[in-house]
């Protein structure tokens, strides 16, 4: 185990649904990340949080809304998604933002949008 | 932006043999390179890293080689085991940067 947990592990939702992905890290890290992993594409960084503050939004559509209530928890709120949003969504954390080279990943949430 | 890619999509290797996974990068400003391993059903896991002022670094059964002249990175796995079956990603960044640029990944299949 990496110390980063994600729930749910699998999610199927319709385009009109609203759902949330949850990530929790038990490592005492200060930086957290959301990534999208699609087939045959490199990992795409979506959002970066440092000490609960968002430091980066990598041109992500507004139908993805992140929330970081504290340094240990990260959420990704989903609404009116499209089928092309189907992917594995990975959460990661690092000790500090400047330690981005060593990130600890959760197992991911496999999202399917119908 | 930065571009990091892998030469071979799939590598099949006999158990006990050595594996070599290659990666090309295009950003000459990168000074930190990392290999991640992703097993089925899991997130990527840090394996080993190397700074740009080094050309070789060894870990447990793994060795990373960096050739800055041709912007090439490789991961060597000694005595490959079934547990080494996974997708391997190279990634690069600059020290002080909060962003990793990942390659597309290379599947390694270990044949018992």
Coordinates of N, CA and C in Angstrom, one line a residue:
Chain A
X1 N 0.8 -1.2 0.0 CA 0.0 0.0 0.0 C 0.9 1.3 0.0
X2 N 0.4 2.3 -0.7 CA 1.2 3.5 -0.8 C 0.9 4.5 0.2
X3 N -0.2 4.3 0.9 CA -0.6 5.3 1.9 C -1.6 6.3 1.3
X4 N -2.0 6.1 0.0 CA -3.0 6.9 -0.6 C -4.2 6.1 -1.0
X5 N -5.4 6.4 -0.5 CA -6.5 5.6 -0.8 C -7.5 6.4 -1.7
X6 N -8.2 5.7 -2.5 CA -9.2 6.4 -3.4 C -10.5 5.6 -3.4
X7 N -11.6 6.3 -3.3 CA -12.9 5.7 -3.4 C -13.8 6.5 -4.3
X8 N -14.7 5.9 -5.0 CA -14.8 4.4 -5.2 C -13.7 3.9 -6.1
X9 N -13.5 2.6 -6.2 CA -12.6 2.1 -7.2 C -13.1 2.1 -8.6
X10 N -14.4 1.9 -8.7 CA -15.1 1.9 -10.0 C -16.4 2.7 -9.9
X11 N -16.7 3.4 -11.0 CA -17.8 4.3 -11.0 C -18.4 4.3 -12.4
X12 N -19.7 4.0 -12.5 CA -20.4 4.2 -13.8 C -21.4 5.2 -13.6
X13 N -21.4 6.2 -14.5 CA -22.4 7.3 -14.3 C -22.9 7.8 -15.7
X14 N -24.1 8.3 -15.7 CA -24.7 8.9 -16.9 C -24.3 10.3 -17.0
X15 N -24.5 10.8 -18.2 CA -24.0 12.2 -18.5 C -24.7 13.3 -17.7
X16 N -25.9 12.9 -17.1 CA -26.6 13.9 -16.3 C -26.4 13.8 -14.8
X17 N -25.6 12.8 -14.4 CA -25.4 12.5 -13.0 C -24.4 13.5 -12.4
X18 N -24.4 13.5 -11.1 CA -23.4 14.2 -10.3 C -22.8 13.2 -9.3
X19 N -21.5 13.1 -9.4 CA -20.8 12.2 -8.5 C -19.5 12.9 -8.0
X20 N -18.9 12.2 -7.0 CA -17.6 12.7 -6.4 C -16.7 11.6 -6.2
X21 N -15.4 11.9 -6.5 CA -14.3 11.0 -6.2 C -13.6 11.5 -5.0
X22 N -13.2 10.5 -4.2 CA -12.5 10.9 -2.9 C -11.1 10.3 -2.9
X23 N -10.2 11.1 -2.4 CA -8.8 10.7 -2.2 C -8.4 11.1 -0.8
X24 N -7.7 10.2 -0.1 CA -7.2 10.5 1.2 C -5.7 9.9 1.3
X25 N -4.9 10.8 1.8 CA -3.5 10.3 2.0 C -3.1 10.3 3.5
X26 N -2.4 9.3 3.9 CA -2.1 9.0 5.3 C -0.6 9.2 5.5
X27 N 0.0 10.1 4.7 CA 1.5 10.2 4.7 C 1.9 11.5 5.3
X28 N 1.0 12.4 5.7 CA 1.4 13.7 6.2 C 2.0 14.6 5.1
X29 N 1.6 14.3 3.9 CA 2.1 15.2 2.8 C 1.3 16.5 2.7
X30 N 1.9 17.4 2.0 CA 1.3 18.8 1.9 C 0.8 19.1 0.5
X31 N 1.2 18.3 -0.5 CA 0.8 18.5 -1.9 C 0.0 17.3 -2.4
X32 N -1.1 17.6 -3.1 CA -1.9 16.6 -3.7 C -2.2 16.9 -5.1
X33 N -2.5 15.9 -5.9 CA -2.6 16.0 -7.3 C -3.8 15.1 -7.8
X34 N -4.4 15.6 -8.9 CA -5.3 14.8 -9.7 C -4.8 14.6 -11.1
X35 N -4.8 13.3 -11.5 CA -4.4 13.0 -12.9 C -5.5 12.2 -13.6
X36 N -5.5 12.3 -14.9 CA -6.4 11.5 -15.7 C -5.5 10.6 -16.6
X37 N -5.8 9.3 -16.5 CA -5.1 8.3 -17.3 C -6.0 7.7 -18.3
X38 N -5.8 8.0 -19.6 CA -6.6 7.4 -20.7 C -5.7 6.4 -21.4
X39 N -6.4 5.5 -22.1 CA -5.6 4.5 -22.9 C -4.8 5.1 -23.9
X40 N -3.6 4.7 -24.0 CA -2.6 5.1 -25.1 C -2.2 6.6 -25.0
X41 N -2.4 7.2 -23.8 CA -2.0 8.6 -23.7 C -1.2 8.7 -22.4
X42 N -0.3 9.6 -22.3 CA 0.5 9.8 -21.1 C -0.5 10.3 -20.0
X43 N 0.0 10.1 -18.7 CA -0.8 10.7 -17.6 C -0.9 12.2 -17.8
X44 N -2.2 12.7 -17.6 CA -2.4 14.1 -17.8 C -2.7 14.7 -16.4
X45 N -1.9 15.7 -16.0 CA -2.1 16.4 -14.8 C -3.3 17.3 -14.9
X46 N -4.2 17.2 -13.9 CA -5.4 18.0 -13.9 C -5.3 19.2 -13.0
X47 N -5.1 18.9 -11.7 CA -5.0 19.9 -10.6 C -3.9 19.6 -9.7
X48 N -3.4 20.7 -9.1 CA -2.4 20.6 -8.0 C -2.8 21.4 -6.9
X49 N -2.7 20.9 -5.7 CA -3.0 21.6 -4.4 C -1.8 21.5 -3.5
X50 N -1.5 22.7 -2.9 CA -0.4 22.8 -1.9 C -1.0 23.4 -0.7
X51 N -0.9 22.7 0.5 CA -1.5 23.2 1.7 C -2.9 23.7 1.5
X52 N -3.7 22.9 0.9 CA -5.1 23.1 0.6 C -5.4 24.1 -0.4
X53 N -4.4 24.8 -0.9 CA -4.7 25.9 -1.9 C -4.3 25.3 -3.4
X54 N -5.2 25.6 -4.3 CA -5.0 25.2 -5.6 C -3.9 26.0 -6.3
X55 N -2.9 25.3 -6.8 CA -1.8 26.0 -7.4 C -1.8 25.9 -8.9
X56 N -2.5 24.9 -9.4 CA -2.5 24.7 -10.8 C -3.8 24.0 -11.3
X57 N -4.4 24.6 -12.4 CA -5.5 24.0 -13.1 C -5.0 23.9 -14.5
X58 N -4.8 22.7 -14.9 CA -4.2 22.4 -16.2 C -5.3 22.5 -17.3
X59 N -6.0 23.6 -17.4 CA -7.0 23.8 -18.5 C -8.0 22.7 -18.5
X60 N -8.5 22.4 -17.3 CA -9.5 21.3 -17.2 C -10.9 21.9 -17.3
X61 N -11.8 21.2 -18.1 CA -13.1 21.7 -18.2 C -13.8 21.9 -16.9
X62 N -14.8 22.8 -16.8 CA -15.4 23.2 -15.5 C -16.3 22.1 -15.0
X63 N -16.6 21.1 -15.8 CA -17.4 19.9 -15.4 C -16.7 19.1 -14.4
X64 N -15.4 19.3 -14.2 CA -14.5 18.7 -13.2 C -14.3 19.8 -12.1
X65 N -14.7 19.6 -10.9 CA -14.5 20.6 -9.9 C -13.8 20.0 -8.7
X66 N -12.5 20.4 -8.4 CA -11.8 19.8 -7.3 C -12.1 20.6 -6.0
X67 N -11.9 19.9 -4.9 CA -12.1 20.4 -3.6 C -11.0 19.8 -2.6
X68 N -10.4 20.7 -1.9 CA -9.3 20.2 -0.9 C -9.6 20.8 0.4
X69 N -10.4 20.1 1.3 CA -10.8 20.7 2.6 C -9.6 20.8 3.6
X70 N -8.7 19.9 3.4 CA -7.5 19.9 4.3 C -6.4 19.1 3.5
X71 N -5.2 19.1 4.1 CA -4.0 18.6 3.3 C -4.1 17.0 3.1
X72 N -5.0 16.4 3.8 CA -5.1 14.9 3.7 C -6.2 14.5 2.8
X73 N -7.1 15.3 2.4 CA -8.3 14.9 1.6 C -8.4 15.8 0.3
X74 N -8.7 15.1 -0.7 CA -8.9 15.7 -2.0 C -10.1 15.1 -2.7
X75 N -11.0 15.9 -3.2 CA -12.2 15.4 -3.9 C -12.2 15.9 -5.3
X76 N -12.9 15.2 -6.2 CA -13.1 15.6 -7.6 C -14.6 15.5 -7.8
X77 N -15.3 16.6 -7.9 CA -16.7 16.6 -8.2 C -17.0 16.6 -9.7
X78 N -17.9 15.7 -10.0 CA -18.1 15.5 -11.5 C -19.6 15.8 -11.8
X79 N -19.8 16.5 -12.9 CA -21.2 16.8 -13.3 C -21.2 17.0 -14.8
X80 N -22.3 16.5 -15.4 CA -22.5 16.6 -16.8 C -21.3 16.2 -17.6
X81 N -20.7 15.0 -17.3 CA -19.6 14.5 -18.0 C -19.9 14.0 -19.4
X82 N -18.9 13.8 -20.2 CA -19.0 13.3 -21.5 C -18.4 11.9 -21.6
X83 N -18.8 11.1 -22.5 CA -18.2 9.7 -22.7 C -16.7 9.7 -22.8
X84 N -16.2 10.8 -23.4 CA -14.7 10.8 -23.5 C -14.0 11.1 -22.2
X85 N -14.8 11.4 -21.2 CA -14.2 11.6 -19.8 C -13.9 10.2 -19.2
X86 N -14.4 9.2 -19.8 CA -14.1 7.8 -19.2 C -12.6 7.6 -19.2
X87 N -12.2 7.3 -18.0 CA -10.7 7.1 -17.8 C -10.4 6.6 -16.4
X88 N -9.2 6.4 -16.1 CA -8.7 6.1 -14.7 C -8.3 7.4 -14.1
X89 N -8.9 7.8 -13.0 CA -8.5 9.0 -12.3 C -7.7 8.7 -11.1
X90 N -6.5 9.3 -11.2 CA -5.5 9.0 -10.1 C -5.2 10.2 -9.3
X91 N -5.1 9.9 -8.0 CA -4.8 10.9 -7.0 C -3.3 10.6 -6.6
X92 N -2.6 11.6 -6.3 CA -1.2 11.4 -5.8 C -0.9 12.5 -4.8
X93 N 0.1 12.2 -4.0 CA 0.6 13.2 -3.0 C 2.1 13.2 -3.0
X94 N 2.7 14.3 -2.6 CA 4.1 14.4 -2.3 C 4.3 15.2 -1.1
X95 N 5.5 15.0 -0.5 CA 5.8 15.7 0.8 C 5.6 17.2 0.7
X96 N 6.3 17.8 -0.3 CA 6.1 19.2 -0.6 C 5.9 19.3 -2.1
X97 N 5.4 20.5 -2.5 CA 5.2 20.8 -3.9 C 6.4 20.6 -4.7
X98 N 7.5 21.0 -4.1 CA 8.8 21.0 -4.8 C 9.4 19.6 -4.8
X99 N 8.7 18.6 -4.2 CA 9.2 17.2 -4.3 C 8.3 16.5 -5.3
X100 N 7.8 17.2 -6.3 CA 6.8 16.5 -7.2 C 7.4 15.3 -7.9
X101 N 8.8 15.2 -7.9 CA 9.4 14.1 -8.5 C 9.1 12.8 -7.9
X102 N 8.8 12.8 -6.6 CA 8.5 11.5 -5.9 C 7.0 11.6 -5.4
X103 N 6.1 11.2 -6.2 CA 4.7 11.3 -5.9 C 4.3 9.9 -5.5
X104 N 3.4 9.8 -4.6 CA 2.8 8.5 -4.2 C 1.3 8.5 -4.7
X105 N 1.0 7.5 -5.5 CA -0.2 7.4 -6.2 C -1.2 6.5 -5.4
X106 N -2.5 6.8 -5.5 CA -3.5 5.9 -5.1 C -3.8 4.9 -6.2
X107 N -4.7 4.0 -6.0 CA -5.0 2.9 -7.0 C -5.9 3.4 -8.1
X108 N -6.5 4.6 -7.9 CA -7.3 5.2 -9.0 C -8.8 4.8 -8.9
X109 N -9.6 5.6 -9.6 CA -11.0 5.3 -9.8 C -11.2 5.1 -11.2
X110 N -11.7 3.9 -11.6 CA -12.0 3.7 -13.0 C -13.4 4.2 -13.3
X111 N -13.5 5.3 -14.1 CA -14.7 6.0 -14.4 C -15.2 5.6 -15.8
X112 N -16.5 5.3 -15.8 CA -17.1 5.0 -17.1 C -18.4 5.9 -17.2
X113 N -18.4 6.8 -18.3 CA -19.5 7.7 -18.5 C -20.3 7.1 -19.7
X114 N -21.6 6.9 -19.4 CA -22.5 6.3 -20.4 C -23.2 7.4 -21.1
Chain B
X1 N 5.1 22.1 -25.0 CA 5.5 21.6 -23.7 C 6.5 20.5 -23.8
X2 N 6.9 19.9 -22.7 CA 7.9 18.9 -22.7 C 7.3 17.6 -23.4
X3 N 8.1 16.8 -23.9 CA 7.7 15.6 -24.6 C 8.6 14.5 -24.1
X4 N 8.0 13.5 -23.6 CA 8.7 12.3 -23.1 C 8.1 11.1 -23.7
X5 N 8.8 10.2 -24.4 CA 8.2 9.1 -25.0 C 9.0 7.8 -24.9
X6 N 8.4 6.7 -25.2 CA 9.1 5.4 -25.1 C 9.2 4.8 -26.5
X7 N 10.3 4.1 -26.7 CA 10.5 3.5 -28.0 C 9.6 2.3 -28.3
X8 N 9.5 1.3 -27.4 CA 8.9 0.1 -27.6 C 7.6 0.0 -26.8
X9 N 6.5 -0.4 -27.5 CA 5.2 -0.5 -26.7 C 5.2 -1.7 -25.8
X10 N 5.7 -2.8 -26.2 CA 5.6 -4.0 -25.4 C 6.9 -4.8 -25.4
X11 N 7.4 -5.2 -24.2 CA 8.6 -6.0 -24.1 C 8.2 -7.3 -23.5
X12 N 8.5 -8.4 -24.2 CA 8.3 -9.8 -23.6 C 9.7 -10.3 -23.2
X13 N 9.8 -10.7 -22.0 CA 11.1 -11.2 -21.5 C 11.0 -12.5 -20.7
X14 N 11.9 -13.4 -20.9 CA 11.9 -14.6 -20.2 C 12.3 -14.4 -18.7
X15 N 11.6 -15.1 -17.8 CA 11.9 -15.0 -16.4 C 13.4 -15.3 -16.2
X16 N 14.1 -14.4 -15.4 CA 15.5 -14.6 -15.2 C 16.4 -13.8 -16.1
X17 N 15.9 -13.4 -17.2 CA 16.7 -12.6 -18.1 C 16.6 -11.1 -17.7
X18 N 17.5 -10.3 -18.3 CA 17.5 -8.9 -18.0 C 16.6 -8.2 -18.9
X19 N 16.0 -7.1 -18.4 CA 15.1 -6.3 -19.3 C 15.7 -4.9 -19.4
X20 N 15.5 -4.3 -20.6 CA 15.9 -2.9 -20.8 C 14.7 -2.2 -21.4
X21 N 14.3 -1.1 -20.8 CA 13.3 -0.3 -21.3 C 13.9 1.1 -21.6
X22 N 13.5 1.6 -22.7 CA 14.1 2.8 -23.2 C 13.1 4.0 -23.2
X23 N 13.7 5.2 -23.1 CA 12.8 6.4 -23.1 C 13.6 7.5 -23.7
X24 N 12.9 8.3 -24.6 CA 13.5 9.5 -25.1 C 12.8 10.7 -24.6
X25 N 13.6 11.8 -24.3 CA 13.0 13.0 -23.8 C 13.4 14.1 -24.7
X26 N 12.7 15.2 -24.7 CA 13.0 16.3 -25.6 C 13.4 17.6 -24.9
X27 N 13.1 17.7 -23.7 CA 13.4 18.9 -23.0 C 14.8 18.9 -22.4
X28 N 15.7 19.6 -23.0 CA 17.1 19.6 -22.5 C 17.2 20.3 -21.2
X29 N 16.2 21.1 -20.8 CA 16.2 21.8 -19.5 C 15.9 20.9 -18.3
X30 N 15.4 19.7 -18.6 CA 15.0 18.8 -17.5 C 16.3 18.4 -16.8
X31 N 16.2 18.3 -15.5 CA 17.4 17.9 -14.7 C 17.0 16.8 -13.7
X32 N 15.8 16.2 -13.8 CA 15.5 15.2 -12.9 C 14.6 14.2 -13.7
X33 N 15.0 12.9 -13.6 CA 14.3 11.9 -14.4 C 13.9 10.7 -13.5
X34 N 12.7 10.2 -13.7 CA 12.2 9.2 -12.8 C 11.6 8.1 -13.6
X35 N 11.7 6.9 -13.0 CA 10.9 5.7 -13.6 C 9.8 5.3 -12.6
X36 N 8.7 5.1 -13.1 CA 7.5 4.6 -12.3 C 7.1 3.3 -12.9
X37 N 6.5 2.5 -12.0 CA 6.0 1.2 -12.4 C 4.5 1.1 -12.1
X38 N 3.7 0.7 -13.0 CA 2.3 0.6 -12.7 C 1.8 -0.9 -13.0
X39 N 1.5 -1.6 -11.9 CA 0.9 -2.9 -12.0 C -0.6 -2.8 -12.3
X40 N -1.1 -3.9 -12.8 CA -2.5 -3.9 -13.1 C -3.4 -3.6 -11.9
X41 N -4.3 -2.7 -12.0 CA -5.2 -2.4 -10.9 C -4.6 -1.5 -9.9
X42 N -3.4 -1.0 -10.1 CA -2.7 -0.1 -9.1 C -2.3 1.2 -9.8
X43 N -2.0 2.2 -8.9 CA -1.4 3.4 -9.4 C 0.1 3.3 -9.7
X44 N 0.7 4.2 -10.4 CA 2.1 4.2 -10.6 C 2.9 4.2 -9.3
X45 N 4.0 3.6 -9.3 CA 4.8 3.5 -8.1 C 6.2 3.9 -8.4
X46 N 6.8 4.8 -7.7 CA 8.2 5.3 -7.9 C 9.2 4.1 -7.8
X47 N 10.1 4.0 -8.8 CA 11.1 3.0 -8.7 C 12.4 3.6 -8.4
X48 N 12.9 4.5 -9.3 CA 14.2 5.0 -9.1 C 14.3 6.4 -9.9
X49 N 15.2 7.2 -9.4 CA 15.3 8.5 -10.1 C 16.8 8.8 -10.3
X50 N 17.1 9.8 -11.2 CA 18.4 10.1 -11.5 C 18.5 11.6 -11.8
X51 N 19.5 12.3 -11.3 CA 19.7 13.7 -11.6 C 20.5 13.9 -12.9
X52 N 20.4 15.0 -13.5 CA 21.1 15.2 -14.7 C 22.6 15.3 -14.6
X53 N 23.1 15.4 -13.4 CA 24.6 15.4 -13.2 C 25.2 14.0 -13.1
X54 N 24.3 13.0 -13.2 CA 24.7 11.7 -13.1 C 24.5 10.9 -14.5
X55 N 25.2 9.9 -14.7 CA 24.8 9.1 -15.9 C 24.4 7.7 -15.6
X56 N 24.5 7.3 -14.3 CA 24.1 6.0 -13.9 C 23.7 6.0 -12.4
X57 N 22.7 5.2 -12.2 CA 22.3 5.0 -10.7 C 21.8 3.7 -10.6
X58 N 22.2 3.0 -9.5 CA 21.7 1.6 -9.3 C 20.8 1.5 -8.0
X59 N 19.8 0.7 -8.2 CA 19.0 0.4 -7.0 C 19.0 -1.1 -6.8
X60 N 17.9 -1.6 -6.2 CA 17.9 -3.0 -6.0 C 17.3 -3.7 -7.3
X61 N 18.2 -4.4 -8.0 CA 17.9 -5.1 -9.3 C 17.6 -4.1 -10.4
X62 N 17.6 -2.8 -10.2 CA 17.4 -1.9 -11.3 C 18.5 -0.9 -11.4
X63 N 18.7 -0.5 -12.6 CA 19.8 0.5 -13.0 C 19.2 1.5 -13.9
X64 N 19.4 2.7 -13.7 CA 18.9 3.7 -14.6 C 20.1 4.4 -15.3
X65 N 20.1 4.5 -16.6 CA 21.2 5.1 -17.3 C 20.6 6.4 -18.0
X66 N 21.4 7.4 -18.0 CA 21.0 8.7 -18.6 C 22.1 9.1 -19.6
X67 N 21.7 9.4 -20.8 CA 22.6 9.9 -21.8 C 22.1 11.2 -22.3
X68 N 22.6 12.3 -21.7 CA 22.1 13.6 -22.0 C 22.5 14.1 -23.4
X69 N 23.5 13.5 -24.0 CA 23.9 13.9 -25.3 C 22.8 13.6 -26.3
X70 N 22.2 12.4 -26.2 CA 21.1 12.0 -27.1 C 19.8 12.1 -26.4
X71 N 19.7 12.6 -25.2 CA 18.4 12.7 -24.5 C 17.7 11.4 -24.4
X72 N 18.5 10.5 -23.8 CA 18.0 9.1 -23.7 C 18.1 8.6 -22.3
X73 N 17.1 7.9 -21.9 CA 17.0 7.3 -20.5 C 16.6 5.8 -20.7
X74 N 17.2 5.0 -19.9 CA 16.9 3.6 -19.9 C 16.8 3.0 -18.5
X75 N 16.0 2.0 -18.4 CA 15.8 1.3 -17.1 C 16.2 -0.2 -17.4
X76 N 17.1 -0.7 -16.6 CA 17.5 -2.0 -16.7 C 17.1 -2.8 -15.5
X77 N 16.4 -3.9 -15.7 CA 16.0 -4.8 -14.6 C 16.7 -6.1 -14.7
X78 N 17.4 -6.4 -13.7 CA 18.2 -7.6 -13.6 C 17.4 -8.8 -13.2
X79 N 17.6 -10.0 -13.8 CA 16.9 -11.2 -13.4 C 15.4 -11.0 -13.2
X80 N 14.8 -10.6 -14.3 CA 13.4 -10.2 -14.3 C 12.5 -11.3 -13.7
X81 N 11.6 -10.9 -12.9 CA 10.7 -11.8 -12.2 C 9.3 -11.6 -12.6
X82 N 8.4 -12.5 -12.4 CA 7.0 -12.3 -12.8 C 6.4 -11.1 -12.2
X83 N 6.8 -10.7 -11.0 CA 6.3 -9.5 -10.3 C 6.7 -8.2 -11.0
X84 N 7.6 -8.3 -12.0 CA 8.1 -7.2 -12.7 C 7.1 -6.9 -13.9
X85 N 6.2 -7.8 -14.2 CA 5.2 -7.5 -15.2 C 4.4 -6.3 -14.9
X86 N 4.5 -5.3 -15.7 CA 3.8 -4.0 -15.4 C 4.0 -3.1 -16.6
X87 N 3.4 -1.9 -16.5 CA 3.7 -0.8 -17.4 C 4.7 0.1 -16.7
X88 N 5.7 0.5 -17.5 CA 6.8 1.3 -16.9 C 6.7 2.7 -17.6
X89 N 6.7 3.7 -16.8 CA 6.7 5.1 -17.3 C 8.0 5.8 -16.9
X90 N 8.5 6.5 -17.9 CA 9.6 7.5 -17.5 C 8.9 8.9 -17.4
X91 N 9.5 9.7 -16.6 CA 9.0 11.0 -16.3 C 10.2 12.0 -16.1
X92 N 9.9 13.2 -16.4 CA 11.0 14.2 -16.3 C 10.4 15.5 -15.7
X93 N 11.3 16.2 -15.0 CA 10.9 17.5 -14.4 C 12.2 18.3 -14.2
X94 N 12.0 19.5 -13.8 CA 13.1 20.3 -13.4 C 13.0 20.6 -11.9
X95 N 14.2 20.6 -11.3 CA 14.2 20.7 -9.8 C 13.5 22.0 -9.4
X96 N 12.6 21.9 -8.5 CA 11.8 23.1 -8.1 C 10.5 23.2 -8.9
X97 N 10.3 22.4 -9.8 CA 9.1 22.4 -10.6 C 8.1 21.5 -10.0
X98 N 6.8 21.8 -10.0 CA 5.8 21.0 -9.4 C 5.1 20.1 -10.4
X99 N 5.7 19.9 -11.6 CA 5.0 19.2 -12.6 C 5.9 18.1 -13.1
X100 N 5.3 16.9 -13.3 CA 6.0 15.8 -13.9 C 5.4 15.6 -15.3
X101 N 6.3 15.4 -16.3 CA 5.9 15.1 -17.6 C 6.1 13.6 -17.8
X102 N 5.0 12.8 -18.0 CA 5.1 11.4 -18.2 C 5.2 10.9 -19.6
X103 N 5.9 9.8 -19.9 CA 5.8 9.2 -21.2 C 4.6 8.3 -21.3
X104 N 4.4 7.7 -22.4 CA 3.2 6.9 -22.7 C 3.2 5.6 -22.0
X105 N 4.3 5.1 -21.6 CA 4.3 3.8 -20.9 C 4.8 2.7 -21.9
X106 N 5.4 1.7 -21.3 CA 5.9 0.5 -22.0 C 5.5 -0.7 -21.2
X107 N 4.8 -1.6 -21.8 CA 4.3 -2.8 -21.1 C 5.4 -3.9 -21.1
X108 N 5.7 -4.4 -20.0 CA 6.7 -5.5 -19.8 C 5.9 -6.7 -19.4
X109 N 6.1 -7.8 -20.2 CA 5.5 -9.1 -19.9 C 6.5 -10.1 -19.6
X110 N 6.5 -10.7 -18.4 CA 7.5 -11.7 -18.1 C 6.9 -13.1 -18.3
X111 N 7.7 -13.8 -19.1 CA 7.2 -15.2 -19.4 C 7.9 -16.2 -18.5
X112 N 7.0 -16.9 -17.8 CA 7.6 -17.9 -16.8 C 8.4 -19.0 -17.4

